[in-house]
Tab-separated table of C-alpha atoms in Angstrom:
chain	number	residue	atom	x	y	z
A	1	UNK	CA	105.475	127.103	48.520
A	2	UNK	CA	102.893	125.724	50.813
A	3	UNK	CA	99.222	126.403	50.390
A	4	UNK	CA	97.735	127.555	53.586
A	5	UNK	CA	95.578	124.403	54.469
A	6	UNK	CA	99.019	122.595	54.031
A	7	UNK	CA	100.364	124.977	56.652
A	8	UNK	CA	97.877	124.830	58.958
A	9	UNK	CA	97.536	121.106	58.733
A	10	UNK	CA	101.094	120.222	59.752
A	11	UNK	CA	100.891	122.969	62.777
A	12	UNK	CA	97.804	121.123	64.158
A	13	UNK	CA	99.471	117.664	63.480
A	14	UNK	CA	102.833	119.607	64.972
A	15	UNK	CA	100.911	120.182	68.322
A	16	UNK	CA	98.549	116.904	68.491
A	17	UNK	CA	102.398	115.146	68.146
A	18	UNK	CA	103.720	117.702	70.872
A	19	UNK	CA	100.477	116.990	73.417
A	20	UNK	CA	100.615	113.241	72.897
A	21	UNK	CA	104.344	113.306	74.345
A	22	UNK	CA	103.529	115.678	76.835
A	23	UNK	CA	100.242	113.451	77.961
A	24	UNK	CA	102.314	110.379	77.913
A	25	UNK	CA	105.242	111.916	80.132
A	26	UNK	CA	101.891	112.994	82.113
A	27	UNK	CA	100.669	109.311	82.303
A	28	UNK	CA	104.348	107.607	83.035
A	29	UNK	CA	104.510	110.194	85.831
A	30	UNK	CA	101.287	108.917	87.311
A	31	UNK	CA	101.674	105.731	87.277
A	32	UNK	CA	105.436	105.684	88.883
A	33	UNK	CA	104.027	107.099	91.508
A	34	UNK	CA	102.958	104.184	92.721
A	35	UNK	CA	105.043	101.899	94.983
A	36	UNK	CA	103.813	98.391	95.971
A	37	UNK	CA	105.136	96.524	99.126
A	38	UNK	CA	103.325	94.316	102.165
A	39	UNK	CA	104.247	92.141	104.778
A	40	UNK	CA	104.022	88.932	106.146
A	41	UNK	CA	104.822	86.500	108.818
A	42	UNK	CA	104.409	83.060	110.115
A	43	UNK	CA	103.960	81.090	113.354
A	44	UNK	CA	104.553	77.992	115.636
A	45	UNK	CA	102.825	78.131	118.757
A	46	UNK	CA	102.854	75.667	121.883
A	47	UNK	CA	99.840	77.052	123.745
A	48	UNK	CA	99.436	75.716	128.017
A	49	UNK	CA	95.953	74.653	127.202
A	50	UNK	CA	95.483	74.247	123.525
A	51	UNK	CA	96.775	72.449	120.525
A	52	UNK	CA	100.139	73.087	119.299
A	53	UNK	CA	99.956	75.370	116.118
A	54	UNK	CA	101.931	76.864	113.186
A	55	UNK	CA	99.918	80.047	110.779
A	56	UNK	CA	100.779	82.100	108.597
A	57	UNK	CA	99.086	84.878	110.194
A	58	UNK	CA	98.690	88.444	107.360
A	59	UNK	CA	99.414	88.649	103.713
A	60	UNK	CA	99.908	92.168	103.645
A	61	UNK	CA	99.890	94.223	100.634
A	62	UNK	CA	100.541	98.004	100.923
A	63	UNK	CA	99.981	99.960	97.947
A	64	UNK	CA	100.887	104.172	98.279
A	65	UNK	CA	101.281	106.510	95.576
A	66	UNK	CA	103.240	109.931	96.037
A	67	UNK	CA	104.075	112.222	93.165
A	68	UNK	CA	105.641	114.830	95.654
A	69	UNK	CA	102.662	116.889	95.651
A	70	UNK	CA	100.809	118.065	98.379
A	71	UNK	CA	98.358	114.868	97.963
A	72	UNK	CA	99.236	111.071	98.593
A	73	UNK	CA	97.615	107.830	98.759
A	74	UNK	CA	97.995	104.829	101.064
A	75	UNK	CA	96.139	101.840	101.255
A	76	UNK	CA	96.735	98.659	103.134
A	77	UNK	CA	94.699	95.147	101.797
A	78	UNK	CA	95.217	92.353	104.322
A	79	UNK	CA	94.460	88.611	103.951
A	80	UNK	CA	94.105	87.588	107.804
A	81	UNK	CA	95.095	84.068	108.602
A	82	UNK	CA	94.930	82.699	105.158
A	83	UNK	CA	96.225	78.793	106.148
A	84	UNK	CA	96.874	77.319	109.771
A	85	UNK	CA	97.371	74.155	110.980
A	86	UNK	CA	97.123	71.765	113.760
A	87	UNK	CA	96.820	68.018	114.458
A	88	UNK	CA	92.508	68.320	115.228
A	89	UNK	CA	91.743	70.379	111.856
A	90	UNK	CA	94.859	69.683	109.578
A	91	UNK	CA	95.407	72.289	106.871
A	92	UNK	CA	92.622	74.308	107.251
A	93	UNK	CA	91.587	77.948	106.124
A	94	UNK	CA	88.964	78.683	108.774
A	95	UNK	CA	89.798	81.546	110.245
A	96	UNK	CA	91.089	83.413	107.104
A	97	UNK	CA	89.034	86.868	105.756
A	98	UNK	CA	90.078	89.551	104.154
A	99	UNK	CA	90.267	92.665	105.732
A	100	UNK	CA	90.991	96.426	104.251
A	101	UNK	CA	93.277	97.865	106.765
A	102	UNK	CA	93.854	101.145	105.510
A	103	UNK	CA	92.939	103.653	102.347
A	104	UNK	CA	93.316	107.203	102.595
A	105	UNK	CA	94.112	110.371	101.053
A	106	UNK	CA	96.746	112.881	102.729
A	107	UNK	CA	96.674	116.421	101.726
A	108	UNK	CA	99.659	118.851	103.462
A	109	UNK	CA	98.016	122.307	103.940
A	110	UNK	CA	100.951	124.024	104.664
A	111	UNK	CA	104.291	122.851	106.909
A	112	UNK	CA	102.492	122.200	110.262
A	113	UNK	CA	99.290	121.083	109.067
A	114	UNK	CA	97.762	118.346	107.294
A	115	UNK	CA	94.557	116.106	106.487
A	116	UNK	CA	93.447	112.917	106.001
A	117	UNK	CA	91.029	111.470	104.707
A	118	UNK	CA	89.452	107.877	104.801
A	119	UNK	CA	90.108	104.535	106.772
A	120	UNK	CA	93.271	104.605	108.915
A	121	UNK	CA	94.162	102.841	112.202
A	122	UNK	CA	93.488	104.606	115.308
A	123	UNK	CA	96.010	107.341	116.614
A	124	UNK	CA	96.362	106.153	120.234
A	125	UNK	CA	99.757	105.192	121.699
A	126	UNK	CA	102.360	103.845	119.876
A	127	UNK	CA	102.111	100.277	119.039
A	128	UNK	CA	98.316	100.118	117.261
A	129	UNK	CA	100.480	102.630	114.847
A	130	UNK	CA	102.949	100.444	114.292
A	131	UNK	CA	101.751	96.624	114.959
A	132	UNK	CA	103.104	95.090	111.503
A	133	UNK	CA	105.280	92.348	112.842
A	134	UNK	CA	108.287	93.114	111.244
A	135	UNK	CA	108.188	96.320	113.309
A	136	UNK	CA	107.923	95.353	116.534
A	137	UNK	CA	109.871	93.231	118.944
A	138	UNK	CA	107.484	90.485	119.900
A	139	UNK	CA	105.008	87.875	118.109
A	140	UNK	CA	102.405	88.628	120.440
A	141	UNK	CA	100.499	91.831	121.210
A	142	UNK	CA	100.328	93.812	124.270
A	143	UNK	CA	96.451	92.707	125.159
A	144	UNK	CA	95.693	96.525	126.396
A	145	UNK	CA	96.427	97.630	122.789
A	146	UNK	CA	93.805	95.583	121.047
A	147	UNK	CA	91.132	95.681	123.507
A	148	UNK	CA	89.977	99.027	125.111
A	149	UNK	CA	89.827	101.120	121.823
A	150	UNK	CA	89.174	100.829	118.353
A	151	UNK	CA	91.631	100.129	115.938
A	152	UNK	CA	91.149	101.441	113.094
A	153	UNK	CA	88.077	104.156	112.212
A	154	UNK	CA	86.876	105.537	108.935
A	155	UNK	CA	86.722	109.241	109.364
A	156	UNK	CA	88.913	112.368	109.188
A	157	UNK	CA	92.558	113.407	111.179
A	158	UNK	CA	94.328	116.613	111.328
A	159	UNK	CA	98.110	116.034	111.986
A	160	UNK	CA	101.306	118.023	111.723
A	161	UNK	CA	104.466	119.309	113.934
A	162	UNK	CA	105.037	122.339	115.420
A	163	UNK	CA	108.688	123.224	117.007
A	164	UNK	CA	108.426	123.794	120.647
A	165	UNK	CA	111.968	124.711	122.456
A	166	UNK	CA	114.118	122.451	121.812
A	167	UNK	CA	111.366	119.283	121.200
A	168	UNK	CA	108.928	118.567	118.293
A	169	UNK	CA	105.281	118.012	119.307
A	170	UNK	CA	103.396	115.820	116.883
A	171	UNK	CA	99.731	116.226	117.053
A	172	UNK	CA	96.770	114.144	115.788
A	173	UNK	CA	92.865	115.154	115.750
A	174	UNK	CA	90.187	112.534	114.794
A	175	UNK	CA	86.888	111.845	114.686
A	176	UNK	CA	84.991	109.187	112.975
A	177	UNK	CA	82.391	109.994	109.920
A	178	UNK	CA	81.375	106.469	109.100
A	179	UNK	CA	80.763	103.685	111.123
A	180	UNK	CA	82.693	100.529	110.460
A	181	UNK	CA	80.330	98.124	108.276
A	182	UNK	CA	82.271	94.972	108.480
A	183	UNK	CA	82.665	93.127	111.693
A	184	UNK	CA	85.860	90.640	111.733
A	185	UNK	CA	85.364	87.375	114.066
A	186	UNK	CA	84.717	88.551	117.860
A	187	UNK	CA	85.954	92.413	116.915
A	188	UNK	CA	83.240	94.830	118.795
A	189	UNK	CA	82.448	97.592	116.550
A	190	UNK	CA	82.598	101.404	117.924
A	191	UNK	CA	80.865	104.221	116.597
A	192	UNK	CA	81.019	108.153	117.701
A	193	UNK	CA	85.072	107.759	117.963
A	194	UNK	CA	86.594	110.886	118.239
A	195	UNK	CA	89.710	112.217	120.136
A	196	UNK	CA	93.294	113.543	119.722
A	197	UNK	CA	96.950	112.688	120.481
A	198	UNK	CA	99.968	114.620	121.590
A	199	UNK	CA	103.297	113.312	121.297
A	200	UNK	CA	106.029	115.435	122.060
A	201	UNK	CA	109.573	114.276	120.439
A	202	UNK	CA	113.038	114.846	121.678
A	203	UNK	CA	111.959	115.464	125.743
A	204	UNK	CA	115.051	114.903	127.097
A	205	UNK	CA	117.180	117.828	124.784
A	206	UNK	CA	119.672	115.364	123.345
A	207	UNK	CA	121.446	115.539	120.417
A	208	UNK	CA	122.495	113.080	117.359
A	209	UNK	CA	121.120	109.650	116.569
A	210	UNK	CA	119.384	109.169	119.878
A	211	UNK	CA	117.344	112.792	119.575
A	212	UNK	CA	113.873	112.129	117.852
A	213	UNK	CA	113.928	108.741	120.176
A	214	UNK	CA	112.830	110.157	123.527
A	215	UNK	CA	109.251	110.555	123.480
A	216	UNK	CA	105.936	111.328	125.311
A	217	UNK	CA	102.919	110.376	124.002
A	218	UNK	CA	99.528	112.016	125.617
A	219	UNK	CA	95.877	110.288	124.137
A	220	UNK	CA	92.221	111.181	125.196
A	221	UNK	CA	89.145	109.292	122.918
A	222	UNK	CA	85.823	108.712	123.232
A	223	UNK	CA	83.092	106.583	122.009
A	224	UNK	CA	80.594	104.069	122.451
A	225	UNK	CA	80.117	100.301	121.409
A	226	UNK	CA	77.617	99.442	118.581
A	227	UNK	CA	75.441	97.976	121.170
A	228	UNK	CA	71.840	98.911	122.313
A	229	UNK	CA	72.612	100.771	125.439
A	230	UNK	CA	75.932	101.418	125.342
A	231	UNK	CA	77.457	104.032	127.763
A	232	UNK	CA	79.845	106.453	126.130
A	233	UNK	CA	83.294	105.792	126.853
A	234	UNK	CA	86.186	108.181	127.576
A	235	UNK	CA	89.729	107.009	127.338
A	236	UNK	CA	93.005	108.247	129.131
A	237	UNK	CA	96.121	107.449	127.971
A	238	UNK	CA	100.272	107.995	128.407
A	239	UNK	CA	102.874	106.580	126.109
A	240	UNK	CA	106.585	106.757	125.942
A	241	UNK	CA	109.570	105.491	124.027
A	242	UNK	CA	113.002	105.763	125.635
A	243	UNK	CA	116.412	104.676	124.302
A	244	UNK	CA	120.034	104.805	125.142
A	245	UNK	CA	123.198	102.996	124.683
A	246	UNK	CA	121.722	99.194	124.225
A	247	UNK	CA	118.704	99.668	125.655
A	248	UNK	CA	115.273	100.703	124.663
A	249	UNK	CA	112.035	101.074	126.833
A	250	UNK	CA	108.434	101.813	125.772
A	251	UNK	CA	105.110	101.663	127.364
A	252	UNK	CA	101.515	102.412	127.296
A	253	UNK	CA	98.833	103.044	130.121
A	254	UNK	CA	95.174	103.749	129.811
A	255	UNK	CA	92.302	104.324	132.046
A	256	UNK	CA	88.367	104.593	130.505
A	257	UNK	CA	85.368	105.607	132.311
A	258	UNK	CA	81.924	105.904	130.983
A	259	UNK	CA	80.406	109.390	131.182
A	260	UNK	CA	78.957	108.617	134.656
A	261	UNK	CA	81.843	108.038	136.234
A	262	UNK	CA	82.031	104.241	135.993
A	263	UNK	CA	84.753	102.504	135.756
A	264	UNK	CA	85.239	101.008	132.022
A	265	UNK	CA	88.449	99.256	131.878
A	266	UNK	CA	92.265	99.751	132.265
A	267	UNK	CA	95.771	98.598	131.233
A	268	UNK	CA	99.571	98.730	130.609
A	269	UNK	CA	102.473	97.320	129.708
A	270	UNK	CA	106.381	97.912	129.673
A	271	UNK	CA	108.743	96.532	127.986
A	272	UNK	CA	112.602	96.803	127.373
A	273	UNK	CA	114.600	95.312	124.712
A	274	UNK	CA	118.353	94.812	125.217
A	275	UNK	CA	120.816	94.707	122.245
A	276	UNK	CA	123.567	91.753	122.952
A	277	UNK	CA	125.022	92.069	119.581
A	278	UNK	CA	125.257	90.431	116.429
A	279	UNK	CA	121.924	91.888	116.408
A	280	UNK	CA	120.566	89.486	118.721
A	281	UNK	CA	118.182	91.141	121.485
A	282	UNK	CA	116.655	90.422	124.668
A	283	UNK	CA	112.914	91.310	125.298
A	284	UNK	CA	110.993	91.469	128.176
A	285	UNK	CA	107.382	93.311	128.604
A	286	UNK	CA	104.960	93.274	131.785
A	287	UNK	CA	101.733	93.564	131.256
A	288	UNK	CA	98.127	94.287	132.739
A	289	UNK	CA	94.290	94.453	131.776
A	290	UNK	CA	90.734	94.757	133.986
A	291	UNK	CA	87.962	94.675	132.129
A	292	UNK	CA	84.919	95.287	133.638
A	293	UNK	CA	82.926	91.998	132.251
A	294	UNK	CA	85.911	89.306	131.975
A	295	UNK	CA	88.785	88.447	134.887
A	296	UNK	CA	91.482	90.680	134.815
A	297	UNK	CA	95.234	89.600	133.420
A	298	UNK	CA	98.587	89.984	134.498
A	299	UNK	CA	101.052	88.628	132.569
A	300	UNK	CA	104.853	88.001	131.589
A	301	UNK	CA	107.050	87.974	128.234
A	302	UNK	CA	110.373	86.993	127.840
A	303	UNK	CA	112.275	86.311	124.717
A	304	UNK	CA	114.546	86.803	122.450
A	305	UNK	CA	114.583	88.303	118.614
A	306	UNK	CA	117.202	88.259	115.713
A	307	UNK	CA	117.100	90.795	113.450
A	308	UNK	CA	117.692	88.976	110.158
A	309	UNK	CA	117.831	91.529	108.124
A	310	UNK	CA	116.585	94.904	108.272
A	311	UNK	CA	113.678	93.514	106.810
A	312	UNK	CA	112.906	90.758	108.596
A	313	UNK	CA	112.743	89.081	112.521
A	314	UNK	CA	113.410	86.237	113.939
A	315	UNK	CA	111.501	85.861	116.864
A	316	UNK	CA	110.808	83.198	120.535
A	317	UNK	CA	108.849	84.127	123.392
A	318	UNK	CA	107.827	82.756	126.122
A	319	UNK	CA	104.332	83.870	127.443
A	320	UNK	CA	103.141	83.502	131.777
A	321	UNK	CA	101.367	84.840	133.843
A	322	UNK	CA	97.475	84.743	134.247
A	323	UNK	CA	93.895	85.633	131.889
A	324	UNK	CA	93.600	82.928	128.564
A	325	UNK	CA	92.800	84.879	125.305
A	326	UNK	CA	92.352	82.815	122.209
A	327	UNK	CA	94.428	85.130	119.646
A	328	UNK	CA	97.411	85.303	122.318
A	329	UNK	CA	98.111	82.453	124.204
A	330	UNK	CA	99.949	81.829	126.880
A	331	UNK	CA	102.617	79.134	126.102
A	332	UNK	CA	105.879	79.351	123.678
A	333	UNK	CA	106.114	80.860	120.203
A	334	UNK	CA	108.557	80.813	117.783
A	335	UNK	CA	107.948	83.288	114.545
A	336	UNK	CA	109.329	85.038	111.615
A	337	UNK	CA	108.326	88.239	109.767
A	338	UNK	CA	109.477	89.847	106.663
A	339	UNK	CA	108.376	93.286	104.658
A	340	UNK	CA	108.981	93.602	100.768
């Protein structure tokens, strides 16, 4: 027979054996649930009035971990124009910094309501959500998207979906709790952002694959540049997304005043994109921008995209009309983006 001690020293090495496999199926289950990806995408331009150039503009890498709880992770490391080249500078890494997109924490509160928590890009209109190249249409960027708001803030959002009829209205609450500390090339930095956006899914009642992509997107901010005497700004702001058959439309409009009524800026665009098969499509976009202390712009895209893969574009556009911005060029560009 066993003495006692004996006993009691095989139960306790029994259960330090049982916890160890228990805390390592704990650990594996941690760690897978993390998932790595990114993005990337390079370049050639032929600019009207500069040198011709070919980038590789991001090296994104996404990192998001989701267990299936009610919390998850996402966090977004970019290295911004890491290598570029043209016949005055050669090879050259100038213009390349590294720049943490996004890192946040989501926590659902209950089916129509949760939180965030951190740095996330700014929830106003649709394409600042979803500007990764291989996600959009075009190489360049609607200029009203990147220059009347802040893109990105470091704060806190409440966002969820609530059934109304027969659509789905998306909301999004935000404010801003830390001021951005890094300042990337010529970006102006914003402080006191706060504001909300409606988007309401499904508007026209239809039904099957073409129901969640009818929508209307309503945005108000407001906020003030990090500059001694800065007004405070409020923003205005209708989105949409239409598609049927071959085509698909989208478009954004905004209007800002400063609290006394001044004018601070406006802008749109539109832009269609036309499926001629083979997955081949045709793009054009009109677009606009006044701001109050540069010339205002009004200009034209036309091109073409191949969708590779479902992973990766093929893009050429041609860019007219009037205003010169350094990061988007008027002139002919040719790129490629991929997501892994």
């Amino acid at each position: 027979m066993l003495s006692t001690f004996t006993r009691i020293t095989l139960s306790v090495i029994s259960l330090c054996m049982l916890c160890k496999s228990v805390l390592a199926e704990e650990a594996d289950s941690f760690w897978n649930g993390f998932h790595v990806g990114g993005y990337s995408s390079v370049d050639a331009r032929l600019p009207r009035t500069e040198a011709a150039q070919l980038k590789l503009n991001e090296v994104s890498m996404i990192v998001t971990w989701d267990q299936g709880t009610r919390l998850k992770f996402f966090s977004e490391l970019e290295l911004e124009n890491p290598i570029s080249y043209d016949h005055h500078d050669g090879v050259n890494t100038k213009q390349s910094y590294v720049d943490l997109e996004r890192f946040y924490f989501d926590y659902n509160l209950n089916e129509k309501a949760n939180i965030r928590l951190g740095r996330f890009l700014t929830p106003a209109g649709r394409w600042n959500q979803l500007h990764a190249p291989p996600l959009v249409w075009t190489a360049s960027r609607p200029l009203v998207t990147s220059r009347l708001f802040p893109s990105s803030i470091n704060g806190a959002m409440l966002f969820g979906s609530l059934p109304i009829s027969h659509m789905d209205m998306e909301y999004q609450v935000y404010a801003e709790a830390l001021k951005d500390q890094h300042q990337d090339g010529n970006e102006i930095i914003h402080r006191e952002v706060k504001g909300a956006r409606l988007a309401f899914n499904n508007i026209l009642g239809l039904s099957g694959s073409n129901a969640g992509l009818n929508t209307l997107g309503l945005n108000v901010m407001s906020y003030q540049k990090d500059i001694h005497g800065s007004p405070t700004y409020h923003l205005y702001g209708l989105d949409f997304l239409l598609e049927f058959n071959r085509w698909e439309f989208s478009g954004e409009v905004y209007e800002r005043k400063t609290t006394g009524g001044d004018d601070g800026g406006s802008g749109a665009y539109l832009q269609s994109a036309y499926s001629l098969g083979s997955e081949w499509y045709w793009i054009t976009r009109l677009e606009t921008l006044h701001e109050v202390d540069s010339k205002n712009a009004d200009r034209w895209v036309l091109g073409m995209t191949k969708r590779v893969k479902p992973n990766q574009l093929l893009k050429f556009e041609f860019i007219g009309g009037s205003g010169e911005y350094e990061d988007v060029p008027r002139g002919f560009v040719t790129s490629f983006a991929v997501m892994f």
